[in-house]
PDB file of C-alpha atoms (C1' of nucleotides) in Angstrom:
ATOM      1  CA  MET E  98      -5.604  -6.312 -15.124  1.00 68.00           C
ATOM      2  CA  GLU E  99      -2.177  -4.809 -15.196  1.00 90.00           C
ATOM      3  CA  LEU E 100       0.322  -5.406 -12.484  1.00 94.00           C
ATOM      4  CA  GLU E 101       1.062  -1.723 -12.047  1.00 95.00           C
ATOM      5  CA  LEU E 102      -2.533  -0.677 -11.690  1.00 97.00           C
ATOM      6  CA  ALA E 103      -3.136  -3.428  -9.168  1.00 97.00           C
ATOM      7  CA  ALA E 104      -0.128  -2.300  -7.173  1.00 97.00           C
ATOM      8  CA  ARG E 105      -1.327   1.292  -7.133  1.00 97.00           C
ATOM      9  CA  GLN E 106      -4.789   0.248  -6.066  1.00 98.00           C
ATOM     10  CA  LEU E 107      -3.449  -1.944  -3.306  1.00 98.00           C
ATOM     11  CA  GLU E 108      -1.172   0.831  -2.132  1.00 98.00           C
ATOM     12  CA  ALA E 109      -4.149   3.162  -2.140  1.00 98.00           C
ATOM     13  CA  LEU E 110      -6.039   0.763   0.103  1.00 98.00           C
ATOM     14  CA  GLY E 111      -2.988   0.204   2.275  1.00 98.00           C
ATOM     15  CA  ASN E 112      -3.495   3.296   4.361  1.00 98.00           C
ATOM     16  CA  LEU E 113      -5.642   3.252   7.456  1.00 97.00           C
ATOM     17  CA  THR E 114      -7.597   6.369   6.587  1.00 98.00           C
ATOM     18  CA  ARG E 115      -8.149   5.454   2.974  1.00 98.00           C
ATOM     19  CA  LEU E 116      -9.155   1.929   3.903  1.00 98.00           C
ATOM     20  CA  LYS E 117     -11.727   3.305   6.328  1.00 98.00           C
ATOM     21  CA  VAL E 118     -13.033   5.598   3.628  1.00 98.00           C
ATOM     22  CA  PHE E 119     -13.265   2.834   1.092  1.00 98.00           C
ATOM     23  CA  ARG E 120     -14.977   0.412   3.415  1.00 97.00           C
ATOM     24  CA  THR E 121     -17.416   3.068   4.479  1.00 97.00           C
ATOM     25  CA  LEU E 122     -18.298   3.548   0.834  1.00 97.00           C
ATOM     26  CA  VAL E 123     -18.578  -0.173   0.221  1.00 96.00           C
ATOM     27  CA  ARG E 124     -21.007  -0.380   3.103  1.00 95.00           C
ATOM     28  CA  ALA E 125     -22.925   2.630   1.865  1.00 96.00           C
ATOM     29  CA  GLY E 126     -23.830   0.758  -1.292  1.00 95.00           C
ATOM     30  CA  HIS E 127     -24.793   2.130  -4.660  1.00 95.00           C
ATOM     31  CA  ASP E 128     -26.235   5.324  -3.237  1.00 96.00           C
ATOM     32  CA  GLY E 129     -22.821   6.412  -2.044  1.00 97.00           C
ATOM     33  CA  LEU E 130     -22.110   9.230   0.381  1.00 98.00           C
ATOM     34  CA  PRO E 131     -21.323  12.950   0.132  1.00 98.00           C
ATOM     35  CA  VAL E 132     -17.799  13.988   1.051  1.00 98.00           C
ATOM     36  CA  GLY E 133     -19.117  15.766   4.129  1.00 97.00           C
ATOM     37  CA  ALA E 134     -20.812  12.644   5.461  1.00 98.00           C
ATOM     38  CA  LEU E 135     -17.618  10.721   4.867  1.00 98.00           C
ATOM     39  CA  GLN E 136     -15.679  13.311   6.794  1.00 98.00           C
ATOM     40  CA  GLN E 137     -17.946  12.957   9.804  1.00 97.00           C
ATOM     41  CA  ARG E 138     -17.670   9.194   9.806  1.00 97.00           C
ATOM     42  CA  VAL E 139     -13.966   8.921   9.246  1.00 97.00           C
ATOM     43  CA  ASP E 140     -13.146  11.982  11.308  1.00 97.00           C
ATOM     44  CA  VAL E 141     -10.239  13.603   9.524  1.00 97.00           C
ATOM     45  CA  PRO E 142      -9.702  17.219   8.477  1.00 98.00           C
ATOM     46  CA  ALA E 143     -11.345  18.096   5.193  1.00 97.00           C
ATOM     47  CA  SER E 144      -8.117  18.762   3.359  1.00 98.00           C
ATOM     48  CA  THR E 145      -6.633  15.470   4.456  1.00 98.00           C
ATOM     49  CA  LEU E 146      -9.725  13.591   3.380  1.00 98.00           C
ATOM     50  CA  SER E 147      -9.664  15.319   0.036  1.00 98.00           C
ATOM     51  CA  HIS E 148      -6.106  14.192  -0.611  1.00 98.00           C
ATOM     52  CA  HIS E 149      -7.004  10.620   0.174  1.00 98.00           C
ATOM     53  CA  LEU E 150     -10.134  10.737  -1.936  1.00 98.00           C
ATOM     54  CA  ARG E 151      -8.185  12.066  -4.852  1.00 98.00           C
ATOM     55  CA  ARG E 152      -5.908   9.115  -4.656  1.00 98.00           C
ATOM     56  CA  LEU E 153      -8.729   6.603  -4.457  1.00 98.00           C
ATOM     57  CA  ILE E 154     -10.394   8.246  -7.435  1.00 98.00           C
ATOM     58  CA  HIS E 155      -7.174   8.411  -9.385  1.00 96.00           C
ATOM     59  CA  THR E 156      -6.674   4.665  -9.023  1.00 97.00           C
ATOM     60  CA  GLY E 157     -10.236   3.947 -10.060  1.00 97.00           C
ATOM     61  CA  LEU E 158     -11.488   2.583  -6.767  1.00 98.00           C
ATOM     62  CA  VAL E 159     -13.904   5.420  -6.095  1.00 98.00           C
ATOM     63  CA  VAL E 160     -16.144   7.462  -8.342  1.00 98.00           C
ATOM     64  CA  GLN E 161     -17.568  10.906  -7.723  1.00 97.00           C
ATOM     65  CA  GLU E 162     -20.704  12.500  -9.073  1.00 96.00           C
ATOM     66  CA  ARG E 163     -21.732  16.088  -8.539  1.00 95.00           C
ATOM     67  CA  GLN E 164     -25.186  16.892  -7.192  1.00 95.00           C
ATOM     68  CA  ALA E 165     -25.433  20.638  -6.878  1.00 91.00           C
ATOM     69  CA  THR E 166     -22.880  21.703  -4.319  1.00 93.00           C
ATOM     70  CA  THR E 167     -22.251  18.278  -2.872  1.00 96.00           C
ATOM     71  CA  LEU E 168     -20.111  15.551  -4.324  1.00 97.00           C
ATOM     72  CA  ILE E 169     -21.387  12.017  -3.993  1.00 98.00           C
ATOM     73  CA  CYS E 170     -18.705   9.350  -3.624  1.00 98.00           C
ATOM     74  CA  ARG E 171     -19.254   5.727  -4.521  1.00 98.00           C
ATOM     75  CA  ALA E 172     -17.127   2.606  -4.305  1.00 97.00           C
ATOM     76  CA  ALA E 173     -16.248   1.280  -7.742  1.00 97.00           C
ATOM     77  CA  TYR E 174     -17.369  -2.292  -7.249  1.00 96.00           C
ATOM     78  CA  PRO E 175     -16.181  -3.572 -10.629  1.00 96.00           C
ATOM     79  CA  ALA E 176     -12.684  -2.259  -9.956  1.00 97.00           C
ATOM     80  CA  MET E 177     -12.701  -3.862  -6.526  1.00 96.00           C
ATOM     81  CA  ASN E 178     -13.753  -7.199  -7.950  1.00 94.00           C
ATOM     82  CA  ALA E 179     -11.152  -7.021 -10.683  1.00 95.00           C
ATOM     83  CA  LEU E 180      -8.516  -6.375  -8.055  1.00 96.00           C
ATOM     84  CA  ILE E 181      -9.657  -9.340  -6.011  1.00 94.00           C
ATOM     85  CA  ASP E 182      -9.621 -11.591  -9.039  1.00 92.00           C
ATOM     86  CA  PHE E 183      -6.143 -10.381  -9.802  1.00 94.00           C
ATOM     87  CA  LEU E 184      -4.857 -11.351  -6.378  1.00 92.00           C
ATOM     88  CA  ASP E 185      -6.478 -14.703  -6.872  1.00 83.00           C
ATOM     89  CA  GLU E 186      -4.726 -15.280 -10.129  1.00 76.00           C
ATOM     90  CA  GLY E 187      -7.933 -15.018 -12.049  1.00 67.00           C
ATOM     91  CA  GLU E 188      -9.971 -17.527 -10.150  1.00 65.00           C
ATOM     92  CA  HIS E 189     -13.398 -16.040 -10.603  1.00 56.00           C
ATOM     93  CA  ARG E 190     -15.935 -17.188  -8.167  1.00 52.00           C
ATOM     94  CA  GLY E 191     -19.196 -15.496  -8.815  1.00 55.00           C
ATOM     95  CA  ARG E 192     -18.931 -12.431  -6.688  1.00 59.00           C
ATOM     96  CA  SER E 193     -22.003 -10.249  -6.834  1.00 61.00           C
ATOM     97  CA  ALA E 194     -21.595  -6.957  -8.628  1.00 64.00           C
ATOM     98  CA  GLY E 195     -22.462  -4.632  -5.795  1.00 65.00           C
ATOM     99  CA  PRO E 196     -23.001  -4.306  -2.080  1.00 67.00           C
ATOM    100  CA  ALA E 197     -24.230  -7.295  -0.135  1.00 55.00           C
ATOM    101  CA  SER E 198     -27.272  -7.887  -2.242  1.00 51.00           C
ATOM    102  CA  MET E 199     -29.252 -10.152   0.027  1.00 45.00           C
ATOM    103  CA  SER E 200     -31.750 -12.517  -1.503  1.00 42.00           C
ATOM    104  CA  THR E 201     -33.000 -12.527  -5.080  1.00 44.00           C
TER     105      THR E 201
ATOM    106  CA  MET A 235     -10.065  -9.312  10.630  1.00 68.00           C
ATOM    107  CA  GLU A 236      -8.763  -6.112  12.069  1.00 90.00           C
ATOM    108  CA  LEU A 237      -8.668  -2.937  10.098  1.00 95.00           C
ATOM    109  CA  GLU A 238      -5.056  -2.267  10.942  1.00 95.00           C
ATOM    110  CA  LEU A 239      -3.822  -5.669   9.901  1.00 97.00           C
ATOM    111  CA  ALA A 240      -5.736  -5.426   6.642  1.00 97.00           C
ATOM    112  CA  ALA A 241      -4.200  -2.034   5.952  1.00 98.00           C
ATOM    113  CA  ARG A 242      -0.703  -3.314   6.599  1.00 97.00           C
ATOM    114  CA  GLN A 243      -1.279  -6.313   4.354  1.00 98.00           C
ATOM    115  CA  LEU A 244      -2.670  -4.158   1.577  1.00 98.00           C
ATOM    116  CA  GLU A 245       0.227  -1.781   1.904  1.00 98.00           C
ATOM    117  CA  ALA A 246       2.584  -4.734   1.734  1.00 98.00           C
ATOM    118  CA  LEU A 247       0.973  -5.823  -1.532  1.00 98.00           C
ATOM    119  CA  GLY A 248       0.926  -2.267  -2.822  1.00 97.00           C
ATOM    120  CA  ASN A 249       4.500  -2.305  -4.031  1.00 98.00           C
ATOM    121  CA  LEU A 250       5.392  -3.501  -7.472  1.00 97.00           C
ATOM    122  CA  THR A 251       8.210  -5.755  -6.368  1.00 98.00           C
ATOM    123  CA  ARG A 252       6.343  -7.254  -3.450  1.00 98.00           C
ATOM    124  CA  LEU A 253       3.268  -7.807  -5.558  1.00 98.00           C
ATOM    125  CA  LYS A 254       5.361  -9.655  -8.126  1.00 97.00           C
ATOM    126  CA  VAL A 255       6.856 -11.750  -5.363  1.00 98.00           C
ATOM    127  CA  PHE A 256       3.517 -12.572  -3.859  1.00 98.00           C
ATOM    128  CA  ARG A 257       1.910 -13.465  -7.150  1.00 96.00           C
ATOM    129  CA  THR A 258       4.849 -15.624  -8.073  1.00 97.00           C
ATOM    130  CA  LEU A 259       4.341 -17.500  -4.826  1.00 97.00           C
ATOM    131  CA  VAL A 260       0.602 -17.784  -5.380  1.00 96.00           C
ATOM    132  CA  ARG A 261       1.312 -19.320  -8.763  1.00 95.00           C
ATOM    133  CA  ALA A 262       3.931 -21.603  -7.310  1.00 96.00           C
ATOM    134  CA  GLY A 263       1.307 -23.274  -5.170  1.00 95.00           C
ATOM    135  CA  HIS A 264       1.736 -25.211  -1.969  1.00 95.00           C
ATOM    136  CA  ASP A 265       5.244 -26.326  -2.795  1.00 95.00           C
ATOM    137  CA  GLY A 266       6.493 -22.756  -2.632  1.00 97.00           C
ATOM    138  CA  LEU A 267       9.835 -21.516  -3.879  1.00 98.00           C
ATOM    139  CA  PRO A 268      13.313 -20.973  -2.393  1.00 98.00           C
ATOM    140  CA  VAL A 269      14.410 -17.364  -1.987  1.00 98.00           C
ATOM    141  CA  GLY A 270      17.027 -17.853  -4.686  1.00 97.00           C
ATOM    142  CA  ALA A 271      14.473 -18.992  -7.244  1.00 97.00           C
ATOM    143  CA  LEU A 272      12.314 -16.020  -6.368  1.00 97.00           C
ATOM    144  CA  GLN A 273      15.254 -13.714  -6.885  1.00 97.00           C
ATOM    145  CA  GLN A 274      15.859 -15.052 -10.380  1.00 96.00           C
ATOM    146  CA  ARG A 275      12.217 -14.627 -11.348  1.00 97.00           C
ATOM    147  CA  VAL A 276      11.648 -11.215  -9.873  1.00 97.00           C
ATOM    148  CA  ASP A 277      15.135  -9.963 -10.703  1.00 96.00           C
ATOM    149  CA  VAL A 278      16.070  -7.724  -7.793  1.00 97.00           C
ATOM    150  CA  PRO A 279      19.223  -7.629  -5.683  1.00 97.00           C
ATOM    151  CA  ALA A 280      19.228 -10.168  -2.879  1.00 97.00           C
ATOM    152  CA  SER A 281      19.223  -7.606  -0.120  1.00 97.00           C
ATOM    153  CA  THR A 282      16.291  -5.756  -1.620  1.00 98.00           C
ATOM    154  CA  LEU A 283      14.334  -8.955  -1.999  1.00 98.00           C
ATOM    155  CA  SER A 284      15.087  -9.898   1.556  1.00 98.00           C
ATOM    156  CA  HIS A 285      13.639  -6.649   2.882  1.00 98.00           C
ATOM    157  CA  HIS A 286      10.476  -7.144   0.878  1.00 98.00           C
ATOM    158  CA  LEU A 287      10.137 -10.742   1.977  1.00 98.00           C
ATOM    159  CA  ARG A 288      10.529  -9.729   5.585  1.00 98.00           C
ATOM    160  CA  ARG A 289       7.650  -7.366   5.203  1.00 98.00           C
ATOM    161  CA  LEU A 290       5.400  -9.911   3.540  1.00 98.00           C
ATOM    162  CA  ILE A 291       6.222 -12.415   6.262  1.00 97.00           C
ATOM    163  CA  HIS A 292       5.703  -9.892   9.016  1.00 96.00           C
ATOM    164  CA  THR A 293       2.202  -9.138   7.778  1.00 97.00           C
ATOM    165  CA  GLY A 294       1.366 -12.805   7.538  1.00 97.00           C
ATOM    166  CA  LEU A 295       1.024 -13.042   3.775  1.00 98.00           C
ATOM    167  CA  VAL A 296       4.028 -15.287   3.293  1.00 98.00           C
ATOM    168  CA  VAL A 297       5.458 -18.156   5.304  1.00 97.00           C
ATOM    169  CA  GLN A 298       8.997 -19.489   5.296  1.00 97.00           C
ATOM    170  CA  GLU A 299      10.288 -22.935   6.110  1.00 96.00           C
ATOM    171  CA  ARG A 300      13.914 -23.899   6.349  1.00 94.00           C
ATOM    172  CA  GLN A 301      15.231 -26.871   4.380  1.00 94.00           C
ATOM    173  CA  ALA A 302      18.906 -27.169   5.089  1.00 90.00           C
ATOM    174  CA  THR A 303      20.545 -24.001   3.750  1.00 92.00           C
ATOM    175  CA  THR A 304      17.648 -22.893   1.611  1.00 95.00           C
ATOM    176  CA  LEU A 305      14.516 -21.148   2.757  1.00 97.00           C
ATOM    177  CA  ILE A 306      11.275 -22.144   1.110  1.00 97.00           C
ATOM    178  CA  CYS A 307       8.696 -19.369   0.773  1.00 98.00           C
ATOM    179  CA  ARG A 308       4.993 -20.003   0.422  1.00 98.00           C
ATOM    180  CA  ALA A 309       1.960 -17.773  -0.048  1.00 97.00           C
ATOM    181  CA  ALA A 310      -0.299 -17.832   3.004  1.00 97.00           C
ATOM    182  CA  TYR A 311      -3.547 -18.623   1.246  1.00 96.00           C
ATOM    183  CA  PRO A 312      -5.769 -18.359   4.328  1.00 96.00           C
ATOM    184  CA  ALA A 313      -4.457 -14.886   5.043  1.00 97.00           C
ATOM    185  CA  MET A 314      -5.042 -13.874   1.455  1.00 96.00           C
ATOM    186  CA  ASN A 315      -8.598 -15.138   1.529  1.00 94.00           C
ATOM    187  CA  ALA A 316      -9.293 -13.406   4.823  1.00 95.00           C
ATOM    188  CA  LEU A 317      -8.053 -10.167   3.323  1.00 96.00           C
ATOM    189  CA  ILE A 318     -10.277 -10.581   0.294  1.00 94.00           C
ATOM    190  CA  ASP A 319     -13.278 -11.299   2.478  1.00 92.00           C
ATOM    191  CA  PHE A 320     -12.467  -8.204   4.469  1.00 94.00           C
ATOM    192  CA  LEU A 321     -12.493  -5.982   1.398  1.00 92.00           C
ATOM    193  CA  ASP A 322     -15.778  -7.562   0.502  1.00 83.00           C
ATOM    194  CA  GLU A 323     -17.298  -6.734   3.825  1.00 77.00           C
ATOM    195  CA  GLY A 324     -17.407 -10.342   4.853  1.00 67.00           C
ATOM    196  CA  GLU A 325     -19.274 -11.694   1.906  1.00 66.00           C
ATOM    197  CA  HIS A 326     -17.890 -15.203   1.832  1.00 55.00           C
ATOM    198  CA  ARG A 327     -18.416 -17.061  -1.349  1.00 50.00           C
ATOM    199  CA  GLY A 328     -16.703 -20.370  -1.282  1.00 54.00           C
ATOM    200  CA  ARG A 329     -13.215 -19.600  -2.386  1.00 59.00           C
ATOM    201  CA  SER A 330     -10.973 -22.634  -2.549  1.00 62.00           C
ATOM    202  CA  ALA A 331      -8.307 -22.866   0.091  1.00 64.00           C
ATOM    203  CA  GLY A 332      -5.252 -22.951  -2.100  1.00 65.00           C
ATOM    204  CA  PRO A 333      -3.881 -22.505  -5.587  1.00 68.00           C
ATOM    205  CA  ALA A 334      -6.156 -23.237  -8.520  1.00 55.00           C
ATOM    206  CA  SER A 335      -6.929 -26.734  -7.333  1.00 51.00           C
ATOM    207  CA  MET A 336      -8.278 -28.267 -10.493  1.00 46.00           C
ATOM    208  CA  SER A 337     -10.713 -31.062  -9.925  1.00 43.00           C
ATOM    209  CA  THR A 338     -10.597 -33.276  -6.859  1.00 46.00           C
TER     210      THR A 338
ATOM    211  C1'  DC N 175      37.775 -27.017  11.343  1.00 82.96           C
ATOM    212  C1'  DC N 176      37.430 -24.798   6.603  1.00 82.96           C
ATOM    213  C1'  DG N 177      35.304 -23.534   2.724  1.00 82.96           C
ATOM    214  C1'  DC N 178      31.127 -22.912   0.230  1.00 82.96           C
ATOM    215  C1'  DT N 179      26.510 -21.438  -0.770  1.00 82.96           C
ATOM    216  C1'  DA N 180      22.098 -19.365   0.953  1.00 82.96           C
ATOM    217  C1'  DA N 181      20.164 -15.636   2.788  1.00 82.96           C
ATOM    218  C1'  DT N 182      19.890 -11.752   6.098  1.00 82.96           C
ATOM    219  C1'  DT N 183      21.333  -7.524   8.373  1.00 82.96           C
ATOM    220  C1'  DC N 184      23.885  -3.072   8.377  1.00 82.96           C
ATOM    221  C1'  DG N 185      24.251   1.505   6.780  1.00 82.96           C
ATOM    222  C1'  DA N 186      23.341   5.445   3.920  1.00 82.96           C
ATOM    223  C1'  DG N 187      21.163   8.108   0.299  1.00 82.96           C
ATOM    224  C1'  DT N 188      17.187   9.494  -2.019  1.00 82.96           C
ATOM    225  C1'  DT N 189      12.562   9.856  -2.831  1.00 82.96           C
ATOM    226  C1'  DC N 190       7.864   9.662  -1.808  1.00 82.96           C
ATOM    227  C1'  DC N 191       3.952  10.001   1.502  1.00 82.96           C
ATOM    228  C1'  DA N 192       0.827  11.821   5.135  1.00 82.96           C
ATOM    229  C1'  DT N 193      -0.949  15.680   7.447  1.00 82.96           C
ATOM    230  C1'  DG N 194      -3.559  19.923   8.089  1.00 82.96           C
ATOM    231  C1'  DG N 195      -4.183  25.134   8.283  1.00 82.96           C
ATOM    232  C1'  DA N 196      -5.067  28.782   5.040  1.00 82.96           C
ATOM    233  C1'  DA N 197      -6.545  30.345   0.711  1.00 82.96           C
ATOM    234  C1'  DT N 198      -9.401  29.233  -3.216  1.00 82.96           C
ATOM    235  C1'  DT N 199     -12.830  27.438  -6.415  1.00 82.96           C
ATOM    236  C1'  DA N 200     -17.597  25.636  -7.398  1.00 82.96           C
ATOM    237  C1'  DC N 201     -22.296  25.970  -7.114  1.00 82.96           C
ATOM    238  C1'  DC N 202     -26.826  27.444  -5.649  1.00 82.96           C
ATOM    239  C1'  DA N 203     -30.268  30.791  -3.526  1.00 82.96           C
ATOM    240  C1'  DT N 204     -32.047  35.335  -3.021  1.00 82.96           C
TER     241       DT N 204
ATOM    242  C1'  DA B 232     -24.157  40.401  -7.772  1.00 82.96           C
ATOM    243  C1'  DT B 233     -23.874  38.642  -2.765  1.00 82.96           C
ATOM    244  C1'  DG B 234     -23.750  35.490   0.705  1.00 82.96           C
ATOM    245  C1'  DG B 235     -23.226  30.918   2.086  1.00 82.96           C
ATOM    246  C1'  DT B 236     -21.949  26.152   2.128  1.00 82.96           C
ATOM    247  C1'  DA B 237     -19.231  22.248  -0.127  1.00 82.96           C
ATOM    248  C1'  DA B 238     -15.072  20.748  -1.302  1.00 82.96           C
ATOM    249  C1'  DT B 239     -10.477  21.286  -3.319  1.00 82.96           C
ATOM    250  C1'  DT B 240      -5.849  23.072  -3.928  1.00 82.96           C
ATOM    251  C1'  DC B 241      -1.691  25.406  -2.014  1.00 82.96           C
ATOM    252  C1'  DC B 242       2.128  24.939   0.840  1.00 82.96           C
ATOM    253  C1'  DA B 243       5.236  23.384   4.260  1.00 82.96           C
ATOM    254  C1'  DT B 244       7.123  19.785   7.253  1.00 82.96           C
ATOM    255  C1'  DG B 245       8.248  15.697   9.470  1.00 82.96           C
ATOM    256  C1'  DG B 246       8.669  11.012   8.840  1.00 82.96           C
ATOM    257  C1'  DA B 247       8.785   6.676   6.617  1.00 82.96           C
ATOM    258  C1'  DA B 248       9.795   3.648   2.619  1.00 82.96           C
ATOM    259  C1'  DC B 249      12.806   1.860  -1.321  1.00 82.96           C
ATOM    260  C1'  DT B 250      17.186   0.610  -2.874  1.00 82.96           C
ATOM    261  C1'  DC B 251      21.420  -1.857  -2.794  1.00 82.96           C
ATOM    262  C1'  DG B 252      26.530  -2.633  -1.881  1.00 82.96           C
ATOM    263  C1'  DA B 253      29.154  -4.466   1.828  1.00 82.96           C
ATOM    264  C1'  DA B 254      29.547  -7.090   5.841  1.00 82.96           C
ATOM    265  C1'  DT B 255      27.499 -10.861   8.411  1.00 82.96           C
ATOM    266  C1'  DT B 256      25.119 -15.062   9.986  1.00 82.96           C
ATOM    267  C1'  DA B 257      23.271 -19.993   9.111  1.00 82.96           C
ATOM    268  C1'  DG B 258      23.983 -24.516   7.804  1.00 82.96           C
ATOM    269  C1'  DC B 259      25.983 -28.246   5.193  1.00 82.96           C
ATOM    270  C1'  DG B 260      30.102 -31.140   3.048  1.00 82.96           C
ATOM    271  C1'  DG B 261      34.709 -32.786   3.207  1.00 82.96           C
TER     272       DG B 261
END
DNA sequence: CCGCTAATTCGAGTTCCATGGAATTACCAT
DNA sequence: ATGGTAATTCCATGGAACTCGAATTAGCGG
């Protein structure tokens, strides 16, 4: 992972609103959430949320997929794990690939 | 870990210079490095470095200890691990406490 | 006490970021 | 095509962050 990308990702997460958004998506798991649902949970004006989402997407921490008129947002777990490993200086320690996958 | 603290720590790491500083300290291990040595490695003016260090210290990611006229800086490994766990939604998975502690 | 080195604080300029209302695009249903 | 909902882009405005030279403080050695 490149230093610059890591810095941009960390900066992206270093904002209260964006961090809330990202954590909400991490909790939501692989199914993700529509932008509208995110807006209700995080409680910010739509335009503001959109700006923040754009940034998270641009840095590769969030992915969007269109389903008709709604846009589904998902946390990019691989990117998150790469970022964590980077902070750790490459000490991998068997993180699971996705959201808290309990059991088997 | 509180959301606000996590955001401030992530923001602190989300700057190219500060990220370089922090990673240099992580690599340096428990012995840490004097500010002067850091300055040589990261190559920024002393005053600039000092501002960045202040921020990293203020957020709890770095610790300083005085040794005569020089200040030793160390990465705060517990804080780093707490931050990582926070991003992960509290999935702990046996990270080691410090720098790549090979063997025993 | 005086000088020396280490490091921080002061001060100022520039740039970048966050916010949110209004206008706009995208897509589907009828 | 028209209406309707989802979401983004446009635009303006405070405000905060980054940078770094100069001045300052902290602590030792002679």
